[in-house]
JSON list of N, CA, C and O in Angstrom, two decimals:
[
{"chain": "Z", "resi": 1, "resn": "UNK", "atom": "N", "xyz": [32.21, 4.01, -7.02]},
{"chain": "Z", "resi": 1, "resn": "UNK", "atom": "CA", "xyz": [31.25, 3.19, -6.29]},
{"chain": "Z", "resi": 1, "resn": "UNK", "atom": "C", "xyz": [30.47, 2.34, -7.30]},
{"chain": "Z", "resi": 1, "resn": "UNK", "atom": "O", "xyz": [29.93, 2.66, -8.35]},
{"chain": "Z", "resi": 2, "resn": "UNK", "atom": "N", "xyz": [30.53, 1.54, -6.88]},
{"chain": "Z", "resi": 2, "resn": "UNK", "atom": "CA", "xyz": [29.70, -0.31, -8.32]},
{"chain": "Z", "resi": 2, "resn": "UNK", "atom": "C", "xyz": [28.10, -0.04, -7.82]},
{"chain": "Z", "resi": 2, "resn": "UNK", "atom": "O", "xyz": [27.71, -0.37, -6.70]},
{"chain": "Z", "resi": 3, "resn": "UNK", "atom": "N", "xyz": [27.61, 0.33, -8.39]},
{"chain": "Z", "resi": 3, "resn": "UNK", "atom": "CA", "xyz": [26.10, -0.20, -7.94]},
{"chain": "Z", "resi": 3, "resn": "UNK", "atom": "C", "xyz": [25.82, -1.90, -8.03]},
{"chain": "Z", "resi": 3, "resn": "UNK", "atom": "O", "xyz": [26.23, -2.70, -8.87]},
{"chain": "Z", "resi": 4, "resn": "UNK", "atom": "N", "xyz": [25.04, -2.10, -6.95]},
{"chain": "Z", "resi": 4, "resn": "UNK", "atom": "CA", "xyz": [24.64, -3.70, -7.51]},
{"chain": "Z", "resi": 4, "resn": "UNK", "atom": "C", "xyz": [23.52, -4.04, -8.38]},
{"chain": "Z", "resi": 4, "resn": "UNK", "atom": "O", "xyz": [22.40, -3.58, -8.63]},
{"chain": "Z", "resi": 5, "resn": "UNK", "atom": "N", "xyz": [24.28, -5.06, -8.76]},
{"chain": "Z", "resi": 5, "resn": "UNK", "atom": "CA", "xyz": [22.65, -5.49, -9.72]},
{"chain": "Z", "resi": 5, "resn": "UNK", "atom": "C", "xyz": [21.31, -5.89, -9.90]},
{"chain": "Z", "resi": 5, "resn": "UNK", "atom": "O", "xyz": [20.86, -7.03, -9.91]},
{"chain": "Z", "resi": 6, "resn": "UNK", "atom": "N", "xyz": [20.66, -4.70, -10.04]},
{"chain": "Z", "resi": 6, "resn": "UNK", "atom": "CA", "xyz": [18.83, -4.73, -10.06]},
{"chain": "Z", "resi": 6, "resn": "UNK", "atom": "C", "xyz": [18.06, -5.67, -10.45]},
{"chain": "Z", "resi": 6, "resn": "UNK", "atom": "O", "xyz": [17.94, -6.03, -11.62]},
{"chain": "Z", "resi": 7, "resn": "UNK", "atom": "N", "xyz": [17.32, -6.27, -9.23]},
{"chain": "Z", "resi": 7, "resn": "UNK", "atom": "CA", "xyz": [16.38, -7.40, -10.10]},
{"chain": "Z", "resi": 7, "resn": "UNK", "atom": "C", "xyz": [14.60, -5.97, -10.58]},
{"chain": "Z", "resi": 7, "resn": "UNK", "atom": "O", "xyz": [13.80, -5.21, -10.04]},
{"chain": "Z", "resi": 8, "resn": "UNK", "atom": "N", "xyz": [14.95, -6.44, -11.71]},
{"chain": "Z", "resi": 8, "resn": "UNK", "atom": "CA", "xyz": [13.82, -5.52, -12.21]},
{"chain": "Z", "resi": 8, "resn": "UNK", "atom": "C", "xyz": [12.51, -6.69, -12.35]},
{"chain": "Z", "resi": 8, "resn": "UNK", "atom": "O", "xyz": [11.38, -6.20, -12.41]},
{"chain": "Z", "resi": 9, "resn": "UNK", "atom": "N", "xyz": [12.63, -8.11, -12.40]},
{"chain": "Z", "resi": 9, "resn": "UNK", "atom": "CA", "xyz": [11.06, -8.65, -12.29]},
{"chain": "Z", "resi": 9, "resn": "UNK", "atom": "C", "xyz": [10.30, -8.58, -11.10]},
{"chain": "Z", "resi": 9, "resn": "UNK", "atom": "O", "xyz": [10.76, -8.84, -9.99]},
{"chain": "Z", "resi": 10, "resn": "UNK", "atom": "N", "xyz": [8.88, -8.17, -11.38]},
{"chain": "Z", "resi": 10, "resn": "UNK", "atom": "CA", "xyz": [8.06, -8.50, -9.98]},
{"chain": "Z", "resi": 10, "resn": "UNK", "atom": "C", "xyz": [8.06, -9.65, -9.12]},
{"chain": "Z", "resi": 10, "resn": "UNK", "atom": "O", "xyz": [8.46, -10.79, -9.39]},
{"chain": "Z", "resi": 11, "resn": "UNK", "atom": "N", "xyz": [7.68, -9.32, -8.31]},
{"chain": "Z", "resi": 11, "resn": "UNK", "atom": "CA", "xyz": [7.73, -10.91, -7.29]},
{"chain": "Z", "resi": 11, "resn": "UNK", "atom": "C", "xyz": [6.67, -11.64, -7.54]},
{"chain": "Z", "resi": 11, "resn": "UNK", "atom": "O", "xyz": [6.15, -11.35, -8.61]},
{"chain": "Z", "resi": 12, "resn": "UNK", "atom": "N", "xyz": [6.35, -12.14, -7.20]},
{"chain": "Z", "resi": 12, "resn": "UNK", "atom": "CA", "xyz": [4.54, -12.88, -7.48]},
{"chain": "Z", "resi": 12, "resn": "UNK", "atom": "C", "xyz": [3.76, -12.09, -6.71]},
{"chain": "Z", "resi": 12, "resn": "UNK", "atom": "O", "xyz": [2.68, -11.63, -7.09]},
{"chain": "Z", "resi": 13, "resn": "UNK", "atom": "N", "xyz": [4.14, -11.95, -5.87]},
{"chain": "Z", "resi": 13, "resn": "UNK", "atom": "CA", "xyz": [3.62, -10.57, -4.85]},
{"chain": "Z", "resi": 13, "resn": "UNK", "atom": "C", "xyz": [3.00, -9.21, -5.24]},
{"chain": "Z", "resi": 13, "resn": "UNK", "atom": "O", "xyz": [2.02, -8.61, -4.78]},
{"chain": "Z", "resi": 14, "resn": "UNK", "atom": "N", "xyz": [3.87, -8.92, -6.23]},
{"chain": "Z", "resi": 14, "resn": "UNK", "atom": "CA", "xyz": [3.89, -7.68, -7.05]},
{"chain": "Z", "resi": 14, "resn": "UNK", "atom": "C", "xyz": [2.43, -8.08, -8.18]},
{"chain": "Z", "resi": 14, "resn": "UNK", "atom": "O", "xyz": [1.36, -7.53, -8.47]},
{"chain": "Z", "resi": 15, "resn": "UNK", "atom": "N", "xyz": [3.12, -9.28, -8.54]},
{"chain": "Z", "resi": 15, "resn": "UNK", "atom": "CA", "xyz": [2.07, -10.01, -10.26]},
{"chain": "Z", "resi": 15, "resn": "UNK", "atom": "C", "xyz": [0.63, -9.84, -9.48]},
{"chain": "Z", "resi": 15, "resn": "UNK", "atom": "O", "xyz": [-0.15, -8.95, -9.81]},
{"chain": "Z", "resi": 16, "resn": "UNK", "atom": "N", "xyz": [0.36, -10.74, -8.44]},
{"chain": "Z", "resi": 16, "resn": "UNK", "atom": "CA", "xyz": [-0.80, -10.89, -8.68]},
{"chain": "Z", "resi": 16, "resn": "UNK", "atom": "C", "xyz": [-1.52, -9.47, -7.91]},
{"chain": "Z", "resi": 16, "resn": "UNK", "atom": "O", "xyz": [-2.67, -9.18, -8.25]},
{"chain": "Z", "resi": 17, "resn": "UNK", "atom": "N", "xyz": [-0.85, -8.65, -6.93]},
{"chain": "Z", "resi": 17, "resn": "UNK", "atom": "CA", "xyz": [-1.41, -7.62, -6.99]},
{"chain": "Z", "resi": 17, "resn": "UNK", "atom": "C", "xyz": [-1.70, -6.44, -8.27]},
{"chain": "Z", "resi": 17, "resn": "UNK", "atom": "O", "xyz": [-2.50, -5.51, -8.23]},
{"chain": "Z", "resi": 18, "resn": "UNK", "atom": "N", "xyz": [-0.85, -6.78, -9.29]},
{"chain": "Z", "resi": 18, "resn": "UNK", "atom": "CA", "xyz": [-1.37, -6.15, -10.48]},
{"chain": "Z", "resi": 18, "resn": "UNK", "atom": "C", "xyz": [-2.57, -6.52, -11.43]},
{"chain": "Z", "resi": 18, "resn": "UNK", "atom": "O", "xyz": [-3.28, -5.85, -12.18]},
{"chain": "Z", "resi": 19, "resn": "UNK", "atom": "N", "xyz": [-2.51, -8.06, -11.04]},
{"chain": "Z", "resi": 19, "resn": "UNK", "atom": "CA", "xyz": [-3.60, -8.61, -11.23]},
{"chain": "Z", "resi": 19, "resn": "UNK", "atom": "C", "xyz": [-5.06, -7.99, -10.73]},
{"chain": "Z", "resi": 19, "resn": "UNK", "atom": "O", "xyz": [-6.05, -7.64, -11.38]},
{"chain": "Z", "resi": 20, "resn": "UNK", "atom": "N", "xyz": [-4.81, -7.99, -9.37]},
{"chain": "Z", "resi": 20, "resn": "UNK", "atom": "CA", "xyz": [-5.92, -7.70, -8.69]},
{"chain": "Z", "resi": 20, "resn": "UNK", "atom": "C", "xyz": [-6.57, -5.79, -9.28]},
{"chain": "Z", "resi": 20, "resn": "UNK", "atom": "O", "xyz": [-7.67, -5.28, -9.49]},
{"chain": "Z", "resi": 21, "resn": "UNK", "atom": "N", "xyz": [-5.12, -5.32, -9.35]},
{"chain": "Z", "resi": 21, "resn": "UNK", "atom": "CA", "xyz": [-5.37, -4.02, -9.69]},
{"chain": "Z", "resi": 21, "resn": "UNK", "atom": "C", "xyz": [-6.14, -3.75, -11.55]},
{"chain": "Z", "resi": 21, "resn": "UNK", "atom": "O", "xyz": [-6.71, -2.76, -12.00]},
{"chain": "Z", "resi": 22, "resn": "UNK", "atom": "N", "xyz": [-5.94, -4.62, -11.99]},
{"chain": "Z", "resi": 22, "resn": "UNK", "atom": "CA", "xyz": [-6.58, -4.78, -13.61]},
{"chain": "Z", "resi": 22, "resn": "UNK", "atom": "C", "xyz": [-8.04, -4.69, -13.34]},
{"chain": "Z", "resi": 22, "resn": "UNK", "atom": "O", "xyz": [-8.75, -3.72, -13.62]},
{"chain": "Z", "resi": 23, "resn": "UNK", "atom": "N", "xyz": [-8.42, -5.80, -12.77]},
{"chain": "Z", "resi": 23, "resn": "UNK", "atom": "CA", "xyz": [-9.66, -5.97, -12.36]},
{"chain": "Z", "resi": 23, "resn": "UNK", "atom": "C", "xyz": [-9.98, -4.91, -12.06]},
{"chain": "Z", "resi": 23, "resn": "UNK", "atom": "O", "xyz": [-10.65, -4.29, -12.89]},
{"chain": "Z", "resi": 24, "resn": "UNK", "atom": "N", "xyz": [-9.70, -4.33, -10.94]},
{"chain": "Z", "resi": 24, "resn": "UNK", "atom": "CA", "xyz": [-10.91, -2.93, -10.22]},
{"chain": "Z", "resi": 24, "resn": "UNK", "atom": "C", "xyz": [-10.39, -1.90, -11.32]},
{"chain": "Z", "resi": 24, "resn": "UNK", "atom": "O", "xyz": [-11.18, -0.95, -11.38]},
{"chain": "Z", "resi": 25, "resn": "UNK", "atom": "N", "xyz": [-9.54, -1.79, -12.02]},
{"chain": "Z", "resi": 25, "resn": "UNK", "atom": "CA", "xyz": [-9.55, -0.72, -13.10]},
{"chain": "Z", "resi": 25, "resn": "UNK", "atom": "C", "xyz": [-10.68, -0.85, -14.18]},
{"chain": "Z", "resi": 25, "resn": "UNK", "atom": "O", "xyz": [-11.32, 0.05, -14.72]},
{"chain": "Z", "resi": 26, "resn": "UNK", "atom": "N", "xyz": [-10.79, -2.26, -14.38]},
{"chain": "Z", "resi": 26, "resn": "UNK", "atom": "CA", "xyz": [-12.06, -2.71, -15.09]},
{"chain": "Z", "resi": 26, "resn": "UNK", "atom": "C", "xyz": [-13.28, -2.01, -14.95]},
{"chain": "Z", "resi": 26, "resn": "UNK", "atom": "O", "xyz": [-13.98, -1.71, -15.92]},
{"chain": "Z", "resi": 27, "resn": "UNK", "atom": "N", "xyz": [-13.70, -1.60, -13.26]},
{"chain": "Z", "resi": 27, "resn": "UNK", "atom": "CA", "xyz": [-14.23, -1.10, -12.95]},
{"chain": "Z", "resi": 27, "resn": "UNK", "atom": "C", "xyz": [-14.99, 0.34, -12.70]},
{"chain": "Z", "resi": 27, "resn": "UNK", "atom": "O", "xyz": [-16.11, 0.66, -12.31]},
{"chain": "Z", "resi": 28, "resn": "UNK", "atom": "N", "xyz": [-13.59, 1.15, -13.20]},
{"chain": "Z", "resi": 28, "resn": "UNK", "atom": "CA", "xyz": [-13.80, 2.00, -13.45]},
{"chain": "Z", "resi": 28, "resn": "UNK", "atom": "C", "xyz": [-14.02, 3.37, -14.55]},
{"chain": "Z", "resi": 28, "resn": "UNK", "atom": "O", "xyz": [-13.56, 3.24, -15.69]},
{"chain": "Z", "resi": 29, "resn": "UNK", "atom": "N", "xyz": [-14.65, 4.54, -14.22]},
{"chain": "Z", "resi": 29, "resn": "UNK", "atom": "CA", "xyz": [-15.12, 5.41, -15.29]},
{"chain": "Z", "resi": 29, "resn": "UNK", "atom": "C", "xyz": [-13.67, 5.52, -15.94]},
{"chain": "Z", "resi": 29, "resn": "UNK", "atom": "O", "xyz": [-12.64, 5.21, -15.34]},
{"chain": "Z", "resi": 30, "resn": "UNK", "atom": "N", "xyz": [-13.73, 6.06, -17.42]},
{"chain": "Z", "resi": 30, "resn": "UNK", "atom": "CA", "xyz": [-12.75, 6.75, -18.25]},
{"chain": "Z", "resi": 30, "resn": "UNK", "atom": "C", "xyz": [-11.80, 7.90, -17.00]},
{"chain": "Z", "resi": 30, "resn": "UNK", "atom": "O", "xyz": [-10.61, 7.90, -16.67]},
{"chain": "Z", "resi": 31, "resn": "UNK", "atom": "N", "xyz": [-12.99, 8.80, -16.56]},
{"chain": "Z", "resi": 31, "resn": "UNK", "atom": "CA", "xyz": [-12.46, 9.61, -15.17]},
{"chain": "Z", "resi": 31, "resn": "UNK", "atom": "C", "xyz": [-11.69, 9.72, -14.33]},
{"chain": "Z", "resi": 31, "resn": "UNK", "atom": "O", "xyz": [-10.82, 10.56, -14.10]},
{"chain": "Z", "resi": 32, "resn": "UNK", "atom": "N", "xyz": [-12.33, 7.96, -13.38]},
{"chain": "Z", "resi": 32, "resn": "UNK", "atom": "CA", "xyz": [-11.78, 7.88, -12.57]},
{"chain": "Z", "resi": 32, "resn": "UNK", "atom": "C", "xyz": [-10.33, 7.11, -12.92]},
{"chain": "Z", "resi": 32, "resn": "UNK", "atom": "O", "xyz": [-9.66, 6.73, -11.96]},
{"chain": "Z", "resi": 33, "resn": "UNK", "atom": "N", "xyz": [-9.90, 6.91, -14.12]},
{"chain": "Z", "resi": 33, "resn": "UNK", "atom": "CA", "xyz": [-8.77, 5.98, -14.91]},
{"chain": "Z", "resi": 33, "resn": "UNK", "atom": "C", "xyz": [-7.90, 7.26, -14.90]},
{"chain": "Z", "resi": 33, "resn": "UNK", "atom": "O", "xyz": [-6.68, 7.42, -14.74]},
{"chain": "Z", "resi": 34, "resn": "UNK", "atom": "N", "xyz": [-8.82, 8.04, -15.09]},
{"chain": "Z", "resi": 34, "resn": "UNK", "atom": "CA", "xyz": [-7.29, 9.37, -15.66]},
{"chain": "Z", "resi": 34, "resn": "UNK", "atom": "C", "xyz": [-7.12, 9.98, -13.71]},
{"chain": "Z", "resi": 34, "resn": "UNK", "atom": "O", "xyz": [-6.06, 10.34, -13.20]},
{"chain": "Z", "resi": 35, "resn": "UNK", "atom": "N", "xyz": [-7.83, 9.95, -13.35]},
{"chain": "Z", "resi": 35, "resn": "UNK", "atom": "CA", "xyz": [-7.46, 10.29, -11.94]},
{"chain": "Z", "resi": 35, "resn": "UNK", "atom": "C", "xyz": [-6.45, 9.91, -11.34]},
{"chain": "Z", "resi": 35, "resn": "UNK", "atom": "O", "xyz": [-5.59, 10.65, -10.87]},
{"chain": "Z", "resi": 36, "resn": "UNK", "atom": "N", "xyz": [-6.49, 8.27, -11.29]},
{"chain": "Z", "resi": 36, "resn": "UNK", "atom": "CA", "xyz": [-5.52, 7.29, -10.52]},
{"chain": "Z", "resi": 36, "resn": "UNK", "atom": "C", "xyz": [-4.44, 7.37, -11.66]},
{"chain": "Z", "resi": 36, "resn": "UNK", "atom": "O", "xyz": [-3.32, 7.02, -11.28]},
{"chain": "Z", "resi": 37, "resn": "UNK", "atom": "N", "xyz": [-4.52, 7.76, -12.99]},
{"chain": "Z", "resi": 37, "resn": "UNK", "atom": "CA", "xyz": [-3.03, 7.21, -13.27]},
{"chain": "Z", "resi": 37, "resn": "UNK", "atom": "C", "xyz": [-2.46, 8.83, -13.06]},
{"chain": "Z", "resi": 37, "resn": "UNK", "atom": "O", "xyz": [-1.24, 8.68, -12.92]},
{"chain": "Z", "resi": 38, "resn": "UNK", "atom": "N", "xyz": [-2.75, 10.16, -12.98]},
{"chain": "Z", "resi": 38, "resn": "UNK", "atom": "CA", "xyz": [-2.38, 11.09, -12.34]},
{"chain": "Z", "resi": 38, "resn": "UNK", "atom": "C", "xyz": [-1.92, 10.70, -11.05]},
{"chain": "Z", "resi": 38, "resn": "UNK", "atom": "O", "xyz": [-0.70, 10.66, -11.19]},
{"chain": "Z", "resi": 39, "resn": "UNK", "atom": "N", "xyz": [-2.12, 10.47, -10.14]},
{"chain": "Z", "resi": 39, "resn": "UNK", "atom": "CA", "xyz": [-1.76, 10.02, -8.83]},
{"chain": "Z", "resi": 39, "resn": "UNK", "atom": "C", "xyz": [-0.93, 9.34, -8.73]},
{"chain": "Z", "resi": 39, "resn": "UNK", "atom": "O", "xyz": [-0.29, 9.21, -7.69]},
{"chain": "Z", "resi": 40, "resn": "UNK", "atom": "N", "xyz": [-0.72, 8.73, -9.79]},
{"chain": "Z", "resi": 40, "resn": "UNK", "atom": "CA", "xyz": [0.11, 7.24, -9.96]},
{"chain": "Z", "resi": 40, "resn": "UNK", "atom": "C", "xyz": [1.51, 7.65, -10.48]},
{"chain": "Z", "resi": 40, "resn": "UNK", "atom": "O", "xyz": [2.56, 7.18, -10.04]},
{"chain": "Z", "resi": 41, "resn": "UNK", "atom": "N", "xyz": [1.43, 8.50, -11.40]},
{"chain": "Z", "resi": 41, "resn": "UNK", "atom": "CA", "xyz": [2.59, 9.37, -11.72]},
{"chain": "Z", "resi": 41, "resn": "UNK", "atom": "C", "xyz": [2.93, 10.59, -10.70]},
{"chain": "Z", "resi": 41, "resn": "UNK", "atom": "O", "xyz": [4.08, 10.96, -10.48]},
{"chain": "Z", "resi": 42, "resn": "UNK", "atom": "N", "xyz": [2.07, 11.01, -10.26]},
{"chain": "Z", "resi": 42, "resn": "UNK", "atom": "CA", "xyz": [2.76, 11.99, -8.74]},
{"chain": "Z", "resi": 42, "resn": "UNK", "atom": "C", "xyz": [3.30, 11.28, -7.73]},
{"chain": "Z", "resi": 42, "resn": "UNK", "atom": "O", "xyz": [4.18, 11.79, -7.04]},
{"chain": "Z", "resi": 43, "resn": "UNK", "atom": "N", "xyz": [2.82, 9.87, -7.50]},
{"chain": "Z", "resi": 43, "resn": "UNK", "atom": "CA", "xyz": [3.51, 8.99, -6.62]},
{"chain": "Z", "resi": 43, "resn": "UNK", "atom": "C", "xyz": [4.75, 9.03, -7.21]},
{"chain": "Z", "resi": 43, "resn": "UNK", "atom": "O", "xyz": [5.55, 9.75, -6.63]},
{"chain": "Z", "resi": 44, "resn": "UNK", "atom": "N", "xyz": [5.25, 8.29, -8.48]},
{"chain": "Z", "resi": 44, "resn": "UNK", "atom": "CA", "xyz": [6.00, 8.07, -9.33]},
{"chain": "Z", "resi": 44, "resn": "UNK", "atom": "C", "xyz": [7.47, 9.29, -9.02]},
{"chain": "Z", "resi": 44, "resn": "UNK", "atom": "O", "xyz": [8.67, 9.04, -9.02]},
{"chain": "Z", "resi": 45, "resn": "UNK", "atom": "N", "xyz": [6.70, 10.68, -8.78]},
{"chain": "Z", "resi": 45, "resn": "UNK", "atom": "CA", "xyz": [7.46, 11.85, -9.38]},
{"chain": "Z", "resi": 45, "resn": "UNK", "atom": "C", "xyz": [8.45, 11.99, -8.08]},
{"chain": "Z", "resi": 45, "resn": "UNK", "atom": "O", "xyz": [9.64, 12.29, -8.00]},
{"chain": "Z", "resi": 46, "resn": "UNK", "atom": "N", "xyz": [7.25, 11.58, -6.87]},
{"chain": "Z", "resi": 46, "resn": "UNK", "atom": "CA", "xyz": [7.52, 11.50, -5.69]},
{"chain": "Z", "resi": 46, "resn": "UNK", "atom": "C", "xyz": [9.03, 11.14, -5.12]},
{"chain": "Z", "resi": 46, "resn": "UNK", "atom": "O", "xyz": [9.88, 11.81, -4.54]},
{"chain": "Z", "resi": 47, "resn": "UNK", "atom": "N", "xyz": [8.95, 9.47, -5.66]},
{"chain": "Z", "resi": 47, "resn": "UNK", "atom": "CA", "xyz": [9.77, 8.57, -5.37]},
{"chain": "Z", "resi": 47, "resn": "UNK", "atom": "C", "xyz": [10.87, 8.82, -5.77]},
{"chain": "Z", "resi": 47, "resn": "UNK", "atom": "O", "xyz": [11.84, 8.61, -5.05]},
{"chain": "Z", "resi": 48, "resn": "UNK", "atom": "N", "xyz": [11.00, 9.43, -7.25]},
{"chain": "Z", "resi": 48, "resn": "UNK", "atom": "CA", "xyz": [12.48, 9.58, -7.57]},
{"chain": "Z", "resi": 48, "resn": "UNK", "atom": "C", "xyz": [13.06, 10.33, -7.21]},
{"chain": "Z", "resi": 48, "resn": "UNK", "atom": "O", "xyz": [14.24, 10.05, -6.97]},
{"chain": "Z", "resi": 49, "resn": "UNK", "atom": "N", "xyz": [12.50, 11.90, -6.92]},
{"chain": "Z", "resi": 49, "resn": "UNK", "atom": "CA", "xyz": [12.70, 12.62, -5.84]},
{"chain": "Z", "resi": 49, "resn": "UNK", "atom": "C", "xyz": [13.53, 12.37, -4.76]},
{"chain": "Z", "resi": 49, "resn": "UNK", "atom": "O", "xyz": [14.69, 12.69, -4.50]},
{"chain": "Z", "resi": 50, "resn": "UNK", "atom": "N", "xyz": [12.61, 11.68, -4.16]},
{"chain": "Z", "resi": 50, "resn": "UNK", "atom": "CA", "xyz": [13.60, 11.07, -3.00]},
{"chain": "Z", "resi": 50, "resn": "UNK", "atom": "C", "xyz": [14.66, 9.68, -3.20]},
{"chain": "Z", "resi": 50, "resn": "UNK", "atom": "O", "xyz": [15.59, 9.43, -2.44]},
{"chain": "Z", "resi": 51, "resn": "UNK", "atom": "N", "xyz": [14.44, 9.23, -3.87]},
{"chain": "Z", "resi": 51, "resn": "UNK", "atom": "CA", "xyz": [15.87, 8.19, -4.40]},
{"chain": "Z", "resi": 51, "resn": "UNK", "atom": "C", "xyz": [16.97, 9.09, -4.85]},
{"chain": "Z", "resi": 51, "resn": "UNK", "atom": "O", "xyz": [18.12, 8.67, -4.75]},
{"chain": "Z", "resi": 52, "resn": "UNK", "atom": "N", "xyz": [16.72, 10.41, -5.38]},
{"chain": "Z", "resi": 52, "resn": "UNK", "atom": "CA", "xyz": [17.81, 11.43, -5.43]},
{"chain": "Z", "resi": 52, "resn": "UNK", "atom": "C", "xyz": [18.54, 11.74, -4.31]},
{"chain": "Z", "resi": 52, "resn": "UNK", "atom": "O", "xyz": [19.64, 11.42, -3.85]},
{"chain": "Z", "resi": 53, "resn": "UNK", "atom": "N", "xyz": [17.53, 12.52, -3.95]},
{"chain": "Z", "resi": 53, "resn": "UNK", "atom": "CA", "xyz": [17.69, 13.19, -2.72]},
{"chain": "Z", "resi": 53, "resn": "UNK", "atom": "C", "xyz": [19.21, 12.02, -1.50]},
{"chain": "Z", "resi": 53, "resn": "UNK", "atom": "O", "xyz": [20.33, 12.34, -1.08]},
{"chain": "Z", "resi": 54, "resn": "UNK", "atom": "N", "xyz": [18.55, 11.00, -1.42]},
{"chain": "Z", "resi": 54, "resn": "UNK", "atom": "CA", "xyz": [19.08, 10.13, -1.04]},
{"chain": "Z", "resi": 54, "resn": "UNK", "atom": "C", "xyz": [20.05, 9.89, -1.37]},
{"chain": "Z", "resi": 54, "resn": "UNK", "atom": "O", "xyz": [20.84, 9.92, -0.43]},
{"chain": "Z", "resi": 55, "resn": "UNK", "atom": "N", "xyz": [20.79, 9.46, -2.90]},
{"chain": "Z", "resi": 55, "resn": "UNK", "atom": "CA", "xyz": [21.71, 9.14, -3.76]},
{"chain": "Z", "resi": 55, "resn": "UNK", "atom": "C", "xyz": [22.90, 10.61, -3.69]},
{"chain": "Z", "resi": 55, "resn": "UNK", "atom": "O", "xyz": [24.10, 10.61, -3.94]},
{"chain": "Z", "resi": 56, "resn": "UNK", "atom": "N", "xyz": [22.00, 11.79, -3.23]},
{"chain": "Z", "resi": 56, "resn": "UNK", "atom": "CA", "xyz": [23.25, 13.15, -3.48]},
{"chain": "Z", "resi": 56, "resn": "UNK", "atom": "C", "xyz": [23.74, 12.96, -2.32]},
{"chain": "Z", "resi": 56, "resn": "UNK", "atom": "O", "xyz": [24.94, 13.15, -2.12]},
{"chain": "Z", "resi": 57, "resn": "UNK", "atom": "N", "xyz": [22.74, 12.47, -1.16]},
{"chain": "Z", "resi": 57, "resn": "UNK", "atom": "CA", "xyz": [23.51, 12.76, 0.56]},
{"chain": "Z", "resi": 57, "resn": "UNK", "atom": "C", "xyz": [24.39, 11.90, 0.59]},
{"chain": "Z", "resi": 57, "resn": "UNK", "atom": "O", "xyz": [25.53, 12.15, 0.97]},
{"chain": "Z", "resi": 58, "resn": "UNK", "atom": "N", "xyz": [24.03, 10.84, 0.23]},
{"chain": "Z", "resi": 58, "resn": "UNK", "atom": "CA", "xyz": [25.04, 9.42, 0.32]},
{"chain": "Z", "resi": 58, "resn": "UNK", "atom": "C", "xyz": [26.69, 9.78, -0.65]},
{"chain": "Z", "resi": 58, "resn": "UNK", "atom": "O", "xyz": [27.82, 9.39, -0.32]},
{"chain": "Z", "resi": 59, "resn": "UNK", "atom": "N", "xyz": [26.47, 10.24, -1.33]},
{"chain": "Z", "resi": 59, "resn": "UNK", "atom": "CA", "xyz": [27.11, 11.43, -2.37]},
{"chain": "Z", "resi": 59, "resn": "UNK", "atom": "C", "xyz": [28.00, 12.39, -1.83]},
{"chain": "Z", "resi": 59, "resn": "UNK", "atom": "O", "xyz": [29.08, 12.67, -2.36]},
{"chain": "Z", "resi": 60, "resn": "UNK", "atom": "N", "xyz": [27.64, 12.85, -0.92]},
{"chain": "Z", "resi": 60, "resn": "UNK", "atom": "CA", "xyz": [27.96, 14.11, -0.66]},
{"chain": "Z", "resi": 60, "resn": "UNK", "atom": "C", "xyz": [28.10, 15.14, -1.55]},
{"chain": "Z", "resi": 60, "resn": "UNK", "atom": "O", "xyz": [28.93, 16.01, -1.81]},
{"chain": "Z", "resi": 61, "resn": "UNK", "atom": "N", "xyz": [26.66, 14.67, -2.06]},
{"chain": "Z", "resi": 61, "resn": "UNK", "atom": "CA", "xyz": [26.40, 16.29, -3.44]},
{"chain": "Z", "resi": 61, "resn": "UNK", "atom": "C", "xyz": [25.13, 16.75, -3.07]},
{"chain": "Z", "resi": 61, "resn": "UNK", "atom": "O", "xyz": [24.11, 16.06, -3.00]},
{"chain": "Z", "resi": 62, "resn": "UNK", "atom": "N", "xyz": [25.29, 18.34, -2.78]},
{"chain": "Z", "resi": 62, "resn": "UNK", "atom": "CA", "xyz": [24.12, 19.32, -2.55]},
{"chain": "Z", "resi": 62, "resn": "UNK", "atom": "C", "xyz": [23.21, 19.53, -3.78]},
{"chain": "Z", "resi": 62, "resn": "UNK", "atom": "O", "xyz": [22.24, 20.29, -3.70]}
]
């Protein structure tokens, strides 16, 4: 099976919401920085998870 080929750049969509996201990080404590990027990597841990999960059924691997 070929996988197709990944566009890995953001959209502008993506840019300037990272944009926006710089800013309110600006905003915040040392704290609340280590909070969200915890969260941010459990999201993270989340996702691939299930892109597995997905990739074995499609697979037909348990």
């Amino acid at each position: 099976m070929m996988l197709p080929k990944l566009n890995l750049d953001l959209t502008t969509e993506q840019q300037f919401m990272l944009q926006v996201y710089q800013q309110q990080i600006g905003n915040l404590s040392p704290e609340d920085c280590c909070k969200l990027l915890l969260q941010t990597i459990t999201q993270n841990m989340v996702k691939d998870n299930v892109i597995k999960t997905l990739l074995r059924s499609d697979a037909g691997i348990k």
